[in-house]
Amino acid sequence: MPRFSDVILPGLGVTGLVLTGALAFSTAGRDRAEFEASEAALNAVRAELDAAEARIAELNLATVTAEELEDAMERLAAFEARLAARPEGVDEAEPDPAPVVSVMLAGNAETGETLFRECRACHQVGAGAKNGVGPHLNLLFGRAAASVPDFRYSDSLKRAAANGLEWHADTLSQYIEDPRTFASGTRMSYAGMKDAQDRADLLAYLRTFSDDPSNIPEADPTAQGTDHEVDPEILALKGDPEYGEYLSSECTTCHQASGGDDGIPSIVLWPEESFVMAMHAYKDQVRPNQVMQMIAGRLSNDEIAALAAYFADLEK
Amino acid sequence: MKLNRRSFIGSVAAASALAAPMVQAAGHGKPRVVVVGGGAGGATAARYIAKDSKGEIDVTLIEPTRKYYTCFFSNLYLGGFKNIEDIGHGYGTLASDYGVNVVHDWAVGVDRDAKTVALAGGSSVPYDKLILSPGIDFVDGAVPGWDISAQNAMPHAYKAGSQSELLRAQLMAMPEGGTYVMVAPPNPFRCPPGPYERISMVAHYLKANNPTAKIIIADPKPKFSKQALFEEGWNNHYGGMVERIGPDFGGENVEVDPGAMTVNIDGEVIEADVCNVIPAMKAGRIAELAGVTDGNWAPVNAADLSTKADPDIHVLGDAAQQGDMPKSGFSANSQAKVCANAVRGALTGSRVFPAKFANTCWSLIDTNDGVKVGATYEATPEKIAKVDGFISQTGESAEVRKKTYEESEGWYTGITADMFG
């Protein structure tokens, strides 16, 4: 099942669009009274957002056709135009300059335990946790939204769940930051945790009550993701062959140094440029193999260049 | 990319003759690394340190068995997809082509002050850096009624070799319509998908040879790795043959009687024709003897796998308590390379690069029906932390599953070459 953020955020170029309209009201430091004054206008936009969200979430990015994509983009453009003409009061709000999808910071579970006091009135976590005003938070990471048995969820969260929303570090952080913006009809009456580090700490604490990847390898990540940005001058990078030799030890877990190729292709004696291009094709998920996408995905451009330099040296 | 092994050995001799001994080896010539355990962690570490130090470091590998049977792919042997010889590997190449001093003996003690490892044969081996990769042992009394003296009646087959052959023989001798019971282990344990791949392989064998037989799993865990994939596969290939009793139905409350060949699951006594008991696990005994364990496992620093207890002792693989990496051969091999780079740097001043870890576990459900789960990891101050990962999806096409299986075959050839040369 795709993550909510996979469906909603990347690919369509709607990252800014879908949430910007909403986040316009959550700008840090804005006066609360002013915020509430614009509530009526806000609700109108929220309704639009919900509808747009539902439409986008219907798209399955794995099977989406070019026509469907174009159609979605057109509808979104129309929505954007309406947003641009939003009512007064709403208009005054500046779009949040911060990135919409929060950067996942490394969290401190101990600090998070203290922060959890804000949640404890409604949520239980840990041994014997039960549903209260809110659902219990055991095994939260990786679970589908609105899926704890015997808990009555809002229609808003149930709809998001039907659209594939799952709780991971990214979606949880967005939700906790501003629950009403994330799911307009949620019954979680919490103003939101605005500080990204606080959220990371809280989530690090909650993460300890979910499956551990050492026991279930497919369990959710616990670390901050690596940076996957692509440098435009990749091919011009000059690699460090000694670093490449070290990095190559990761390759030889599967690819035989002897050049044998039963089941897994040989990577011996490739021209340097083809090698770099292939690695970036995996990194950008153009080539399909999951293992290679994973391995290449966290190699920096310099590291790919280093590997290429090492393999090129071997040819001499 | 192929090493020219003759010229490599030649150059080792020449380099040793000319180069001054490294200063880090406290006044006794070349620095010495001792590796205990010749599996995915230890064999890889020994090979990489020997290979990359080009003769500047003396490497001794202590491993009791002459032939190492890999736990990975031992389930495929049970299912009849491999012969036992296919999963056996010797240490000759490590000795002849990499100059590793291979000692077939048990390490029975570590003197951390004198920096020596005592061997069962009576001698002792000095080290500057000690790498322990002893795998697992079983927790005493974990399954009431079972101890190591019962492993012939009720094999664990969780250390591959004669135990795997015994379990295969018992499986083949099962009476028509008989019952195979597995007592699955609690977390954490070696190879999280392992018991369930084994169930798949046992079912594959029984479907063809004893189709009215039953498989019962008593499982203390509410969830297990690749659960949706395995359950889908069992349903598709072996409908009705596999029954799993989880903790909600008493699967954690198990007692066995190896004499009577019965298993008591939460008060219900089942007569087993084959009973595969996989008890709770702990670090291989030598880690405890070295005093580097805390509870059942050895806590280590993520950056170089050095133990929290002693910076000159590293623990790799299943025995280590490192954070998020599952206990797997792939993980141990990945940790070994990070450790080898750090140990070589500490002893000879060679460059030390940032730790990068990866793991992928392939499992076979039925002929050409392979699935996989994988992740990358980084070293944080607290632990090895999972960064990103993937898992096979339910409902994948037969072609995808076949490719996944073929990939696992390629990986097996690759990793065993990476371990044993």
mmCIF file of C-alpha atoms in Angstrom, chain A residues 1 3 107 139 211-226 228 240 242-258 262-264 267-269 289-291 294-295 298-300 303 310-311 314, chain B residues 1-2 48 52 187-188 192 223-227 323-327 330 333 337-338 341 351 353-360 362 372-378 383 385-388 390-393 406-407 409-411 413-415 418:
data_model
loop_
_atom_site.group_PDB
_atom_site.id
_atom_site.type_symbol
_atom_site.label_atom_id
_atom_site.label_comp_id
_atom_site.label_asym_id
_atom_site.label_seq_id
_atom_site.Cartn_x
_atom_site.Cartn_y
_atom_site.Cartn_z
ATOM 1 C CA MET A 1 0.000 0.000 0.000
ATOM 2 C CA ARG A 3 2.280 5.863 1.780
ATOM 3 C CA GLY A 107 14.944 12.683 17.690
ATOM 4 C CA LEU A 139 2.645 -0.350 17.180
ATOM 5 C CA ASP A 211 8.120 -3.038 15.874
ATOM 6 C CA ASP A 212 11.895 -3.070 15.937
ATOM 7 C CA PRO A 213 13.620 -3.525 12.551
ATOM 8 C CA SER A 214 16.069 -5.942 14.160
ATOM 9 C CA ASN A 215 13.125 -8.300 14.743
ATOM 10 C CA ILE A 216 11.015 -7.441 11.730
ATOM 11 C CA PRO A 217 13.309 -6.056 9.030
ATOM 12 C CA GLU A 218 10.437 -4.433 7.178
ATOM 13 C CA ALA A 219 9.536 -2.283 10.203
ATOM 14 C CA ASP A 220 9.690 1.482 9.737
ATOM 15 C CA PRO A 221 13.010 3.364 9.628
ATOM 16 C CA THR A 222 14.345 4.814 12.860
ATOM 17 C CA ALA A 223 16.970 7.103 11.349
ATOM 18 C CA GLN A 224 16.882 10.318 9.424
ATOM 19 C CA GLY A 225 16.851 9.668 5.688
ATOM 20 C CA THR A 226 19.898 10.403 3.594
ATOM 21 C CA HIS A 228 19.289 12.005 -2.431
ATOM 22 C CA ASP A 240 38.575 8.944 -4.838
ATOM 23 C CA GLU A 242 40.638 4.420 -2.286
ATOM 24 C CA TYR A 243 37.200 5.346 -0.973
ATOM 25 C CA GLY A 244 35.803 3.502 -3.972
ATOM 26 C CA GLU A 245 37.663 0.372 -2.979
ATOM 27 C CA TYR A 246 36.097 0.509 0.495
ATOM 28 C CA LEU A 247 32.649 1.161 -0.950
ATOM 29 C CA SER A 248 33.058 -1.678 -3.434
ATOM 30 C CA SER A 249 33.047 -4.148 -0.560
ATOM 31 C CA GLU A 250 29.301 -3.517 -0.342
ATOM 32 C CA CYS A 251 28.954 -4.576 -4.004
ATOM 33 C CA THR A 252 30.840 -7.836 -3.581
ATOM 34 C CA THR A 253 28.318 -9.149 -1.057
ATOM 35 C CA CYS A 254 26.261 -10.023 -4.115
ATOM 36 C CA HIS A 255 28.318 -9.352 -7.244
ATOM 37 C CA GLN A 256 31.167 -11.783 -7.607
ATOM 38 C CA ALA A 257 34.609 -10.240 -7.834
ATOM 39 C CA SER A 258 35.515 -13.001 -10.273
ATOM 40 C CA ASP A 262 24.579 -16.443 -12.205
ATOM 41 C CA GLY A 263 21.406 -14.694 -11.011
ATOM 42 C CA ILE A 264 23.161 -11.393 -10.346
ATOM 43 C CA ILE A 267 29.927 -5.605 -12.688
ATOM 44 C CA VAL A 268 33.526 -6.245 -13.635
ATOM 45 C CA LEU A 269 35.219 -4.201 -16.363
ATOM 46 C CA ASN A 289 15.651 -3.561 -9.076
ATOM 47 C CA GLN A 290 14.693 -2.898 -5.419
ATOM 48 C CA VAL A 291 18.029 -3.877 -3.927
ATOM 49 C CA MET A 294 18.177 0.970 -2.176
ATOM 50 C CA ILE A 295 21.947 0.648 -2.390
ATOM 51 C CA ARG A 298 21.979 6.320 -0.492
ATOM 52 C CA LEU A 299 25.253 6.696 -2.397
ATOM 53 C CA SER A 300 26.187 10.335 -2.884
ATOM 54 C CA GLU A 303 30.585 8.053 -3.749
ATOM 55 C CA TYR A 310 38.090 2.386 -8.376
ATOM 56 C CA PHE A 311 36.588 0.084 -10.976
ATOM 57 C CA LEU A 314 41.161 -2.031 -11.905
ATOM 58 C CA MET B 1 39.098 -7.190 -10.649
ATOM 59 C CA LYS B 2 40.370 -10.682 -9.999
ATOM 60 C CA TYR B 48 39.270 -8.286 4.286
ATOM 61 C CA ASP B 52 43.624 -5.045 2.398
ATOM 62 C CA ASN B 187 12.617 -12.079 19.495
ATOM 63 C CA PRO B 188 15.401 -11.316 18.943
ATOM 64 C CA PRO B 192 13.830 -13.306 11.398
ATOM 65 C CA LYS B 223 3.897 -10.875 14.380
ATOM 66 C CA PHE B 224 6.797 -12.111 12.280
ATOM 67 C CA SER B 225 8.879 -10.948 9.353
ATOM 68 C CA LYS B 226 7.326 -11.058 5.858
ATOM 69 C CA GLN B 227 4.147 -12.362 7.510
ATOM 70 C CA GLY B 323 20.500 -1.582 17.030
ATOM 71 C CA ASP B 324 18.230 -2.050 14.060
ATOM 72 C CA MET B 325 19.983 -4.603 11.850
ATOM 73 C CA PRO B 326 18.370 -8.032 11.855
ATOM 74 C CA LYS B 327 20.590 -10.932 12.828
ATOM 75 C CA PHE B 330 24.139 -10.442 5.124
ATOM 76 C CA ASN B 333 29.088 -9.622 6.312
ATOM 77 C CA LYS B 337 33.661 -4.848 6.277
ATOM 78 C CA VAL B 338 33.033 -1.751 8.370
ATOM 79 C CA ASN B 341 38.254 -1.008 7.732
ATOM 80 C CA ARG B 351 42.239 5.510 5.929
ATOM 81 C CA PHE B 353 35.805 5.604 5.913
ATOM 82 C CA PRO B 354 32.324 6.229 7.295
ATOM 83 C CA ALA B 355 30.310 3.183 8.317
ATOM 84 C CA LYS B 356 27.663 2.103 5.822
ATOM 85 C CA PHE B 357 25.541 -0.950 6.365
ATOM 86 C CA ALA B 358 23.008 -2.858 4.306
ATOM 87 C CA ASN B 359 20.984 -6.032 4.582
ATOM 88 C CA THR B 360 18.742 -8.038 2.308
ATOM 89 C CA TRP B 362 15.651 -13.459 0.501
ATOM 90 C CA LYS B 372 12.912 -10.332 -0.217
ATOM 91 C CA VAL B 373 13.151 -7.587 2.362
ATOM 92 C CA GLY B 374 16.044 -5.171 2.638
ATOM 93 C CA ALA B 375 17.225 -1.982 4.274
ATOM 94 C CA THR B 376 20.159 0.370 4.605
ATOM 95 C CA TYR B 377 21.534 1.517 7.931
ATOM 96 C CA GLU B 378 23.789 4.219 9.318
ATOM 97 C CA LYS B 383 23.039 2.480 17.530
ATOM 98 C CA ALA B 385 19.814 2.903 12.767
ATOM 99 C CA LYS B 386 17.617 1.907 9.869
ATOM 100 C CA VAL B 387 17.474 4.572 7.154
ATOM 101 C CA ASP B 388 15.349 3.145 4.388
ATOM 102 C CA PHE B 390 11.855 -2.185 0.833
ATOM 103 C CA ILE B 391 9.878 -5.407 0.887
ATOM 104 C CA SER B 392 8.378 -7.611 -1.832
ATOM 105 C CA GLN B 393 4.685 -6.989 -2.332
ATOM 106 C CA GLU B 406 17.422 -16.167 -9.135
ATOM 107 C CA GLU B 407 18.792 -13.056 -7.496
ATOM 108 C CA GLU B 409 21.067 -17.666 -5.964
ATOM 109 C CA GLY B 410 23.433 -15.035 -7.317
ATOM 110 C CA TRP B 411 23.733 -13.461 -3.886
ATOM 111 C CA THR B 413 27.484 -17.287 -4.797
ATOM 112 C CA GLY B 414 28.566 -13.700 -4.228
ATOM 113 C CA ILE B 415 28.544 -13.665 -0.435
ATOM 114 C CA ASP B 418 33.197 -12.681 -0.316
#
